[in-house]
């Protein structure tokens, strides 16, 4: 709170023209064999909370509470060096390999069967990535046959002999990962990758025409390849795939908090650009199909701190601690804002994965010697995943523009609204201003008579850099927003400076 006069914003929810249904897969997560994400994260037979299969129960509970609906596995950069066969069969016979993506050693103690079991336990759909970096069509087909074919072939019977009678229910497949990245094992040009993605997709469809296939978009909006990569890849593969991936990581650069808090604007632009390019290729090719966008990696990631923690030289540890940053209020507000962007493009964003889930760039911290706890970014994700199910509605935001550091200016407020299946309305709001509250009025045409506030919570605090830590795990957590009221068919709410809020109205 400051004594500066509050800003004023007027928001209008257009209930008559829904953007689209929020796809369940938008609340996905991403688990990679990176750092302590798998080993020491979701799997640790030595931990006091481990179940008979070695999965940490404390982590299982928090992942369920987080509400991820889908989980992308096993990478990420890791997948581009991965031999899936290493991770199946008797555990004592599985080879130890270099994990070149993360300069470590992979024990292969967890592979497809174990991870699919974990996904079942958390109730999430499994999304698999195939290695198109150092491998190709044949290995992707082998994996698909192993995972999907009922019985009676060498690969299917191998799966059954390994203890899984029924096929794994994997419908959504990533054709590689970030193939334009110079860091990627087997980096390719757009022409090379576009042809490979097309060939792999056609082959997979001969195995199962109903698979849903994701081609790699560029690794992010700041890549020099961004744009031309998408165009070229899709000219080769447009009609062979169903979705194109987009990856987005936000991080404060040079302490520019104002620009960081406007990361949602950058994601909005990125999504608009990607969708524009996809549709331009569609029109150029005369295709009748419209592709979805799979934002299968997104988060706040202190990537610049990574280099310092990455092992080097002769040091090849197993499961080193990587990217285990605690998150602060500003990070949580940005995560909430990025979700708002995804909801506002519910017409095209049909899959998305918070990267990642446990320990590494994650909303859940799983210390080796203590119980798992919720980092600050846990809260906006969990609350949005729980309450933003239904139809996304357009929200016209009339709010002052504020200084957004290196980004120039940005609207002080961002918002999304979802008409939930029980007839209620969930409104998500972010105040990006560093100092001033915002008095927001949300006009909803046709708000049911008798509608009242069912729930109103905000994430806010005295200092945007205050973080939840193992010693103060609740420092950043949602509090009731008592300013919220419904008056004469409009919702009024005061948004604290640097805050994320969720308001539910209904009867
Ligand atoms: O999520 C961490 C890494 O970020 C992934 O392995 C890679 O795909 C991206 O660059």
mmCIF file of C-alpha atoms in Angstrom, residues 54-339:
data_model
loop_
_atom_site.group_PDB
_atom_site.id
_atom_site.type_symbol
_atom_site.label_atom_id
_atom_site.label_comp_id
_atom_site.label_asym_id
_atom_site.label_seq_id
_atom_site.Cartn_x
_atom_site.Cartn_y
_atom_site.Cartn_z
ATOM 1 C CA UNK A 54 9.427 -45.388 -4.522
ATOM 2 C CA UNK A 55 7.187 -42.390 -5.266
ATOM 3 C CA UNK A 56 7.143 -39.629 -2.694
ATOM 4 C CA UNK A 57 3.657 -39.439 -1.215
ATOM 5 C CA UNK A 58 4.165 -35.864 -0.073
ATOM 6 C CA UNK A 59 4.912 -34.900 -3.682
ATOM 7 C CA UNK A 60 1.980 -36.931 -5.019
ATOM 8 C CA UNK A 61 -0.355 -35.063 -2.672
ATOM 9 C CA UNK A 62 0.911 -31.652 -3.733
ATOM 10 C CA UNK A 63 0.851 -32.502 -7.433
ATOM 11 C CA UNK A 64 -2.777 -33.556 -7.066
ATOM 12 C CA UNK A 65 -3.519 -30.302 -5.271
ATOM 13 C CA UNK A 66 -1.701 -28.383 -8.016
ATOM 14 C CA UNK A 67 -4.200 -29.927 -10.404
ATOM 15 C CA UNK A 68 -2.102 -30.721 -13.440
ATOM 16 C CA UNK A 69 -4.233 -32.471 -15.999
ATOM 17 C CA UNK A 70 -1.509 -33.702 -18.308
ATOM 18 C CA UNK A 71 2.216 -34.284 -18.032
ATOM 19 C CA UNK A 72 4.820 -34.010 -20.782
ATOM 20 C CA UNK A 73 7.738 -36.463 -20.444
ATOM 21 C CA UNK A 74 10.737 -37.177 -20.529
ATOM 22 C CA UNK A 75 12.125 -33.929 -22.004
ATOM 23 C CA UNK A 76 12.977 -31.283 -22.927
ATOM 24 C CA UNK A 77 16.586 -31.251 -23.986
ATOM 25 C CA UNK A 78 17.058 -34.630 -22.311
ATOM 26 C CA UNK A 79 14.893 -36.381 -24.877
ATOM 27 C CA UNK A 80 17.249 -35.521 -27.717
ATOM 28 C CA UNK A 81 19.845 -37.937 -26.316
ATOM 29 C CA UNK A 82 17.409 -40.472 -24.871
ATOM 30 C CA UNK A 83 17.080 -44.128 -25.806
ATOM 31 C CA UNK A 84 13.675 -45.054 -24.471
ATOM 32 C CA UNK A 85 14.637 -48.755 -24.437
ATOM 33 C CA UNK A 86 17.123 -47.995 -21.632
ATOM 34 C CA UNK A 87 14.220 -47.187 -19.343
ATOM 35 C CA UNK A 88 12.204 -50.399 -19.747
ATOM 36 C CA UNK A 89 12.807 -53.981 -18.583
ATOM 37 C CA UNK A 90 14.406 -55.250 -15.397
ATOM 38 C CA UNK A 91 15.725 -52.317 -13.420
ATOM 39 C CA UNK A 92 19.000 -53.979 -12.447
ATOM 40 C CA UNK A 93 19.820 -54.465 -16.130
ATOM 41 C CA UNK A 94 19.166 -50.892 -17.189
ATOM 42 C CA UNK A 95 22.273 -49.059 -18.366
ATOM 43 C CA UNK A 96 23.697 -45.940 -16.830
ATOM 44 C CA UNK A 97 24.170 -43.294 -19.501
ATOM 45 C CA UNK A 98 25.451 -39.786 -19.803
ATOM 46 C CA UNK A 99 22.681 -37.207 -19.740
ATOM 47 C CA UNK A 100 24.480 -34.831 -22.065
ATOM 48 C CA UNK A 101 21.768 -32.194 -21.943
ATOM 49 C CA UNK A 102 22.394 -31.608 -18.230
ATOM 50 C CA UNK A 103 25.979 -32.848 -17.791
ATOM 51 C CA UNK A 104 24.970 -35.633 -15.446
ATOM 52 C CA UNK A 105 24.452 -39.383 -15.272
ATOM 53 C CA UNK A 106 21.098 -41.014 -15.913
ATOM 54 C CA UNK A 107 20.472 -44.237 -13.977
ATOM 55 C CA UNK A 108 17.338 -45.136 -15.954
ATOM 56 C CA UNK A 109 15.759 -46.288 -12.713
ATOM 57 C CA UNK A 110 12.638 -44.438 -13.863
ATOM 58 C CA UNK A 111 11.433 -45.005 -17.401
ATOM 59 C CA UNK A 112 8.188 -45.234 -19.324
ATOM 60 C CA UNK A 113 6.447 -47.776 -17.055
ATOM 61 C CA UNK A 114 7.337 -46.030 -13.814
ATOM 62 C CA UNK A 115 6.504 -42.594 -15.102
ATOM 63 C CA UNK A 116 3.205 -43.695 -16.638
ATOM 64 C CA UNK A 117 2.332 -45.180 -13.256
ATOM 65 C CA UNK A 118 3.157 -41.888 -11.545
ATOM 66 C CA UNK A 119 0.998 -40.013 -14.064
ATOM 67 C CA UNK A 120 -1.848 -42.408 -13.263
ATOM 68 C CA UNK A 121 -1.385 -41.779 -9.556
ATOM 69 C CA UNK A 122 -1.668 -38.012 -10.015
ATOM 70 C CA UNK A 123 -4.537 -38.392 -12.483
ATOM 71 C CA UNK A 124 -2.751 -36.707 -15.384
ATOM 72 C CA UNK A 125 -2.804 -37.613 -19.068
ATOM 73 C CA UNK A 126 0.629 -38.638 -20.357
ATOM 74 C CA UNK A 127 2.132 -36.673 -23.269
ATOM 75 C CA UNK A 128 5.251 -38.340 -24.655
ATOM 76 C CA UNK A 129 8.135 -36.777 -26.543
ATOM 77 C CA UNK A 130 10.052 -38.792 -29.127
ATOM 78 C CA UNK A 131 13.750 -38.218 -29.754
ATOM 79 C CA UNK A 132 14.154 -36.598 -33.157
ATOM 80 C CA UNK A 133 17.505 -35.059 -32.255
ATOM 81 C CA UNK A 134 19.856 -38.052 -32.274
ATOM 82 C CA UNK A 135 17.280 -40.579 -33.475
ATOM 83 C CA UNK A 136 14.576 -40.735 -36.110
ATOM 84 C CA UNK A 137 11.503 -42.354 -37.624
ATOM 85 C CA UNK A 138 12.334 -45.955 -36.743
ATOM 86 C CA UNK A 139 12.962 -45.321 -33.065
ATOM 87 C CA UNK A 140 9.814 -43.218 -32.771
ATOM 88 C CA UNK A 141 7.848 -46.034 -34.386
ATOM 89 C CA UNK A 142 9.414 -48.596 -32.070
ATOM 90 C CA UNK A 143 8.427 -46.533 -29.045
ATOM 91 C CA UNK A 144 4.897 -46.051 -30.369
ATOM 92 C CA UNK A 145 4.525 -49.756 -31.101
ATOM 93 C CA UNK A 146 5.833 -50.597 -27.643
ATOM 94 C CA UNK A 147 3.517 -48.130 -25.954
ATOM 95 C CA UNK A 148 0.393 -48.422 -28.080
ATOM 96 C CA UNK A 149 0.051 -51.765 -29.846
ATOM 97 C CA UNK A 150 -2.172 -54.208 -27.941
ATOM 98 C CA UNK A 151 -0.280 -57.488 -28.428
ATOM 99 C CA UNK A 152 1.248 -59.963 -30.829
ATOM 100 C CA UNK A 153 4.324 -58.072 -32.044
ATOM 101 C CA UNK A 154 7.825 -58.071 -30.630
ATOM 102 C CA UNK A 155 7.542 -54.563 -29.187
ATOM 103 C CA UNK A 156 4.019 -54.989 -27.801
ATOM 104 C CA UNK A 157 4.881 -58.335 -26.254
ATOM 105 C CA UNK A 158 8.031 -56.850 -24.746
ATOM 106 C CA UNK A 159 5.827 -54.302 -22.979
ATOM 107 C CA UNK A 160 3.536 -57.042 -21.745
ATOM 108 C CA UNK A 161 6.507 -59.092 -20.539
ATOM 109 C CA UNK A 162 7.650 -55.974 -18.699
ATOM 110 C CA UNK A 163 4.431 -55.995 -16.728
ATOM 111 C CA UNK A 164 2.047 -53.795 -18.678
ATOM 112 C CA UNK A 165 -0.661 -55.826 -20.380
ATOM 113 C CA UNK A 166 -2.695 -52.905 -21.699
ATOM 114 C CA UNK A 167 -1.225 -50.233 -23.992
ATOM 115 C CA UNK A 168 -0.306 -46.929 -22.413
ATOM 116 C CA UNK A 169 -3.031 -44.350 -23.086
ATOM 117 C CA UNK A 170 -0.803 -41.835 -24.892
ATOM 118 C CA UNK A 171 -2.607 -39.758 -27.505
ATOM 119 C CA UNK A 172 -0.441 -36.635 -27.670
ATOM 120 C CA UNK A 173 3.124 -36.902 -29.006
ATOM 121 C CA UNK A 174 5.850 -34.297 -29.354
ATOM 122 C CA UNK A 175 7.967 -34.754 -32.465
ATOM 123 C CA UNK A 176 11.248 -33.838 -30.792
ATOM 124 C CA UNK A 177 12.080 -30.798 -28.696
ATOM 125 C CA UNK A 178 13.394 -27.309 -29.498
ATOM 126 C CA UNK A 179 15.127 -28.519 -32.620
ATOM 127 C CA UNK A 180 16.380 -25.047 -33.620
ATOM 128 C CA UNK A 181 18.326 -24.595 -30.374
ATOM 129 C CA UNK A 182 22.125 -24.624 -30.699
ATOM 130 C CA UNK A 183 22.113 -26.355 -27.283
ATOM 131 C CA UNK A 184 19.997 -29.197 -28.636
ATOM 132 C CA UNK A 185 21.639 -32.563 -29.322
ATOM 133 C CA UNK A 186 21.119 -33.000 -33.051
ATOM 134 C CA UNK A 187 20.088 -29.408 -33.780
ATOM 135 C CA UNK A 188 18.658 -29.116 -37.279
ATOM 136 C CA UNK A 189 17.797 -26.538 -39.860
ATOM 137 C CA UNK A 190 14.120 -25.817 -40.382
ATOM 138 C CA UNK A 191 14.180 -27.696 -43.690
ATOM 139 C CA UNK A 192 15.842 -30.732 -42.146
ATOM 140 C CA UNK A 193 13.501 -30.802 -39.178
ATOM 141 C CA UNK A 194 10.382 -30.029 -41.229
ATOM 142 C CA UNK A 195 11.078 -33.025 -43.471
ATOM 143 C CA UNK A 196 11.860 -35.291 -40.515
ATOM 144 C CA UNK A 197 8.758 -34.184 -38.627
ATOM 145 C CA UNK A 198 6.629 -34.825 -41.706
ATOM 146 C CA UNK A 199 8.101 -38.296 -42.285
ATOM 147 C CA UNK A 200 7.808 -39.246 -38.621
ATOM 148 C CA UNK A 201 4.233 -38.003 -38.404
ATOM 149 C CA UNK A 202 3.174 -39.933 -41.505
ATOM 150 C CA UNK A 203 4.807 -43.093 -40.159
ATOM 151 C CA UNK A 204 3.185 -42.721 -36.722
ATOM 152 C CA UNK A 205 -0.181 -42.230 -38.373
ATOM 153 C CA UNK A 206 0.248 -45.537 -40.190
ATOM 154 C CA UNK A 207 0.464 -47.050 -36.738
ATOM 155 C CA UNK A 208 -2.459 -45.051 -35.373
ATOM 156 C CA UNK A 209 -4.167 -42.359 -37.492
ATOM 157 C CA UNK A 210 -5.825 -40.829 -34.446
ATOM 158 C CA UNK A 211 -2.612 -39.785 -32.678
ATOM 159 C CA UNK A 212 -2.301 -36.071 -31.985
ATOM 160 C CA UNK A 213 1.081 -34.813 -33.079
ATOM 161 C CA UNK A 214 2.977 -31.707 -32.073
ATOM 162 C CA UNK A 215 5.659 -30.258 -34.344
ATOM 163 C CA UNK A 216 8.405 -28.180 -32.746
ATOM 164 C CA UNK A 217 8.040 -24.484 -33.168
ATOM 165 C CA UNK A 218 11.073 -22.348 -32.543
ATOM 166 C CA UNK A 219 12.459 -22.500 -28.974
ATOM 167 C CA UNK A 220 11.077 -19.086 -28.109
ATOM 168 C CA UNK A 221 10.187 -15.606 -29.291
ATOM 169 C CA UNK A 222 13.745 -14.294 -28.879
ATOM 170 C CA UNK A 223 15.329 -16.902 -31.132
ATOM 171 C CA UNK A 224 16.817 -15.509 -34.365
ATOM 172 C CA UNK A 225 15.037 -18.413 -36.059
ATOM 173 C CA UNK A 226 11.615 -17.463 -34.665
ATOM 174 C CA UNK A 227 9.135 -16.931 -37.458
ATOM 175 C CA UNK A 228 11.126 -18.273 -40.377
ATOM 176 C CA UNK A 229 11.469 -21.591 -38.504
ATOM 177 C CA UNK A 230 7.712 -21.930 -38.035
ATOM 178 C CA UNK A 231 7.011 -21.025 -41.661
ATOM 179 C CA UNK A 232 9.535 -23.458 -43.114
ATOM 180 C CA UNK A 233 8.699 -26.347 -40.787
ATOM 181 C CA UNK A 234 4.996 -26.002 -41.460
ATOM 182 C CA UNK A 235 5.463 -25.771 -45.213
ATOM 183 C CA UNK A 236 6.841 -29.305 -44.921
ATOM 184 C CA UNK A 237 4.610 -30.686 -42.206
ATOM 185 C CA UNK A 238 1.419 -28.616 -41.873
ATOM 186 C CA UNK A 239 -1.025 -31.311 -42.894
ATOM 187 C CA UNK A 240 0.831 -34.042 -41.020
ATOM 188 C CA UNK A 241 0.556 -32.544 -37.537
ATOM 189 C CA UNK A 242 -2.157 -31.211 -35.236
ATOM 190 C CA UNK A 243 -0.335 -28.697 -33.068
ATOM 191 C CA UNK A 244 2.750 -26.524 -33.133
ATOM 192 C CA UNK A 245 4.766 -26.007 -29.971
ATOM 193 C CA UNK A 246 5.660 -22.647 -28.445
ATOM 194 C CA UNK A 247 7.973 -22.221 -25.426
ATOM 195 C CA UNK A 248 7.980 -19.156 -23.221
ATOM 196 C CA UNK A 249 10.120 -18.453 -20.162
ATOM 197 C CA UNK A 250 10.031 -15.113 -18.355
ATOM 198 C CA UNK A 251 12.810 -13.745 -16.136
ATOM 199 C CA UNK A 252 13.632 -10.289 -14.823
ATOM 200 C CA UNK A 253 16.539 -8.915 -16.840
ATOM 201 C CA UNK A 254 18.956 -6.518 -15.081
ATOM 202 C CA UNK A 255 16.493 -6.111 -12.211
ATOM 203 C CA UNK A 256 13.870 -4.602 -14.544
ATOM 204 C CA UNK A 257 10.882 -5.580 -12.410
ATOM 205 C CA UNK A 258 8.425 -3.365 -14.305
ATOM 206 C CA UNK A 259 9.212 -5.109 -17.606
ATOM 207 C CA UNK A 260 9.130 -8.502 -15.913
ATOM 208 C CA UNK A 261 5.674 -7.793 -14.482
ATOM 209 C CA UNK A 262 4.485 -7.092 -18.036
ATOM 210 C CA UNK A 263 5.633 -10.523 -19.277
ATOM 211 C CA UNK A 264 1.994 -11.321 -20.051
ATOM 212 C CA UNK A 265 2.094 -8.682 -22.777
ATOM 213 C CA UNK A 266 5.135 -10.403 -24.291
ATOM 214 C CA UNK A 267 3.328 -13.758 -24.203
ATOM 215 C CA UNK A 268 0.205 -12.217 -25.769
ATOM 216 C CA UNK A 269 2.319 -10.870 -28.629
ATOM 217 C CA UNK A 270 4.179 -14.134 -29.031
ATOM 218 C CA UNK A 271 0.958 -16.156 -29.221
ATOM 219 C CA UNK A 272 -0.547 -13.718 -31.698
ATOM 220 C CA UNK A 273 2.604 -13.936 -33.841
ATOM 221 C CA UNK A 274 2.716 -17.741 -33.752
ATOM 222 C CA UNK A 275 -0.981 -18.025 -34.579
ATOM 223 C CA UNK A 276 -0.605 -15.478 -37.388
ATOM 224 C CA UNK A 277 2.242 -17.463 -38.953
ATOM 225 C CA UNK A 278 0.436 -20.801 -38.589
ATOM 226 C CA UNK A 279 -2.669 -19.417 -40.256
ATOM 227 C CA UNK A 280 -0.667 -17.731 -43.017
ATOM 228 C CA UNK A 281 0.912 -21.101 -43.896
ATOM 229 C CA UNK A 282 -2.522 -22.709 -43.768
ATOM 230 C CA UNK A 283 -3.823 -20.168 -46.276
ATOM 231 C CA UNK A 284 -0.730 -20.430 -48.458
ATOM 232 C CA UNK A 285 -1.139 -24.210 -48.653
ATOM 233 C CA UNK A 286 -4.908 -24.017 -49.006
ATOM 234 C CA UNK A 287 -5.327 -26.372 -46.069
ATOM 235 C CA UNK A 288 -8.717 -26.722 -44.442
ATOM 236 C CA UNK A 289 -7.204 -27.714 -41.098
ATOM 237 C CA UNK A 290 -6.458 -25.267 -38.303
ATOM 238 C CA UNK A 291 -3.615 -26.188 -35.972
ATOM 239 C CA UNK A 292 -3.671 -25.812 -32.224
ATOM 240 C CA UNK A 293 -0.806 -24.305 -30.263
ATOM 241 C CA UNK A 294 0.906 -26.394 -27.603
ATOM 242 C CA UNK A 295 2.649 -24.068 -25.159
ATOM 243 C CA UNK A 296 4.364 -27.115 -23.775
ATOM 244 C CA UNK A 297 6.978 -25.228 -21.784
ATOM 245 C CA UNK A 298 6.191 -22.005 -19.984
ATOM 246 C CA UNK A 299 7.109 -20.521 -16.624
ATOM 247 C CA UNK A 300 9.244 -17.996 -14.820
ATOM 248 C CA UNK A 301 12.779 -19.385 -15.060
ATOM 249 C CA UNK A 302 15.919 -17.811 -13.566
ATOM 250 C CA UNK A 303 17.825 -19.243 -16.480
ATOM 251 C CA UNK A 304 20.725 -16.835 -16.045
ATOM 252 C CA UNK A 305 21.491 -18.510 -12.676
ATOM 253 C CA UNK A 306 21.561 -21.960 -14.280
ATOM 254 C CA UNK A 307 25.064 -21.768 -15.713
ATOM 255 C CA UNK A 308 26.563 -21.427 -12.237
ATOM 256 C CA UNK A 309 24.903 -24.616 -10.984
ATOM 257 C CA UNK A 310 25.468 -26.778 -14.063
ATOM 258 C CA UNK A 311 28.190 -29.406 -13.506
ATOM 259 C CA UNK A 312 31.175 -29.188 -15.836
ATOM 260 C CA UNK A 313 34.334 -31.059 -16.818
ATOM 261 C CA UNK A 314 34.867 -34.437 -15.201
ATOM 262 C CA UNK A 315 32.046 -33.929 -12.771
ATOM 263 C CA UNK A 316 29.090 -36.053 -13.961
ATOM 264 C CA UNK A 317 26.813 -36.362 -10.912
ATOM 265 C CA UNK A 318 23.495 -38.148 -10.673
ATOM 266 C CA UNK A 319 20.540 -35.810 -10.169
ATOM 267 C CA UNK A 320 22.432 -32.628 -9.224
ATOM 268 C CA UNK A 321 20.380 -29.734 -7.844
ATOM 269 C CA UNK A 322 19.566 -27.528 -10.857
ATOM 270 C CA UNK A 323 17.302 -24.492 -11.098
ATOM 271 C CA UNK A 324 15.782 -24.943 -7.640
ATOM 272 C CA UNK A 325 15.010 -21.260 -7.169
ATOM 273 C CA UNK A 326 12.526 -20.149 -4.582
ATOM 274 C CA UNK A 327 9.866 -17.922 -6.082
ATOM 275 C CA UNK A 328 8.806 -14.480 -4.908
ATOM 276 C CA UNK A 329 5.505 -12.613 -5.087
ATOM 277 C CA UNK A 330 6.415 -10.970 -8.425
ATOM 278 C CA UNK A 331 7.149 -14.421 -9.887
ATOM 279 C CA UNK A 332 3.792 -15.737 -8.719
ATOM 280 C CA UNK A 333 1.994 -12.712 -10.163
ATOM 281 C CA UNK A 334 3.730 -13.256 -13.504
ATOM 282 C CA UNK A 335 2.814 -16.958 -13.507
ATOM 283 C CA UNK A 336 -0.812 -15.964 -12.882
ATOM 284 C CA UNK A 337 -0.579 -13.405 -15.686
ATOM 285 C CA UNK A 338 0.865 -15.940 -18.145
ATOM 286 C CA UNK A 339 -2.085 -18.209 -17.375
#
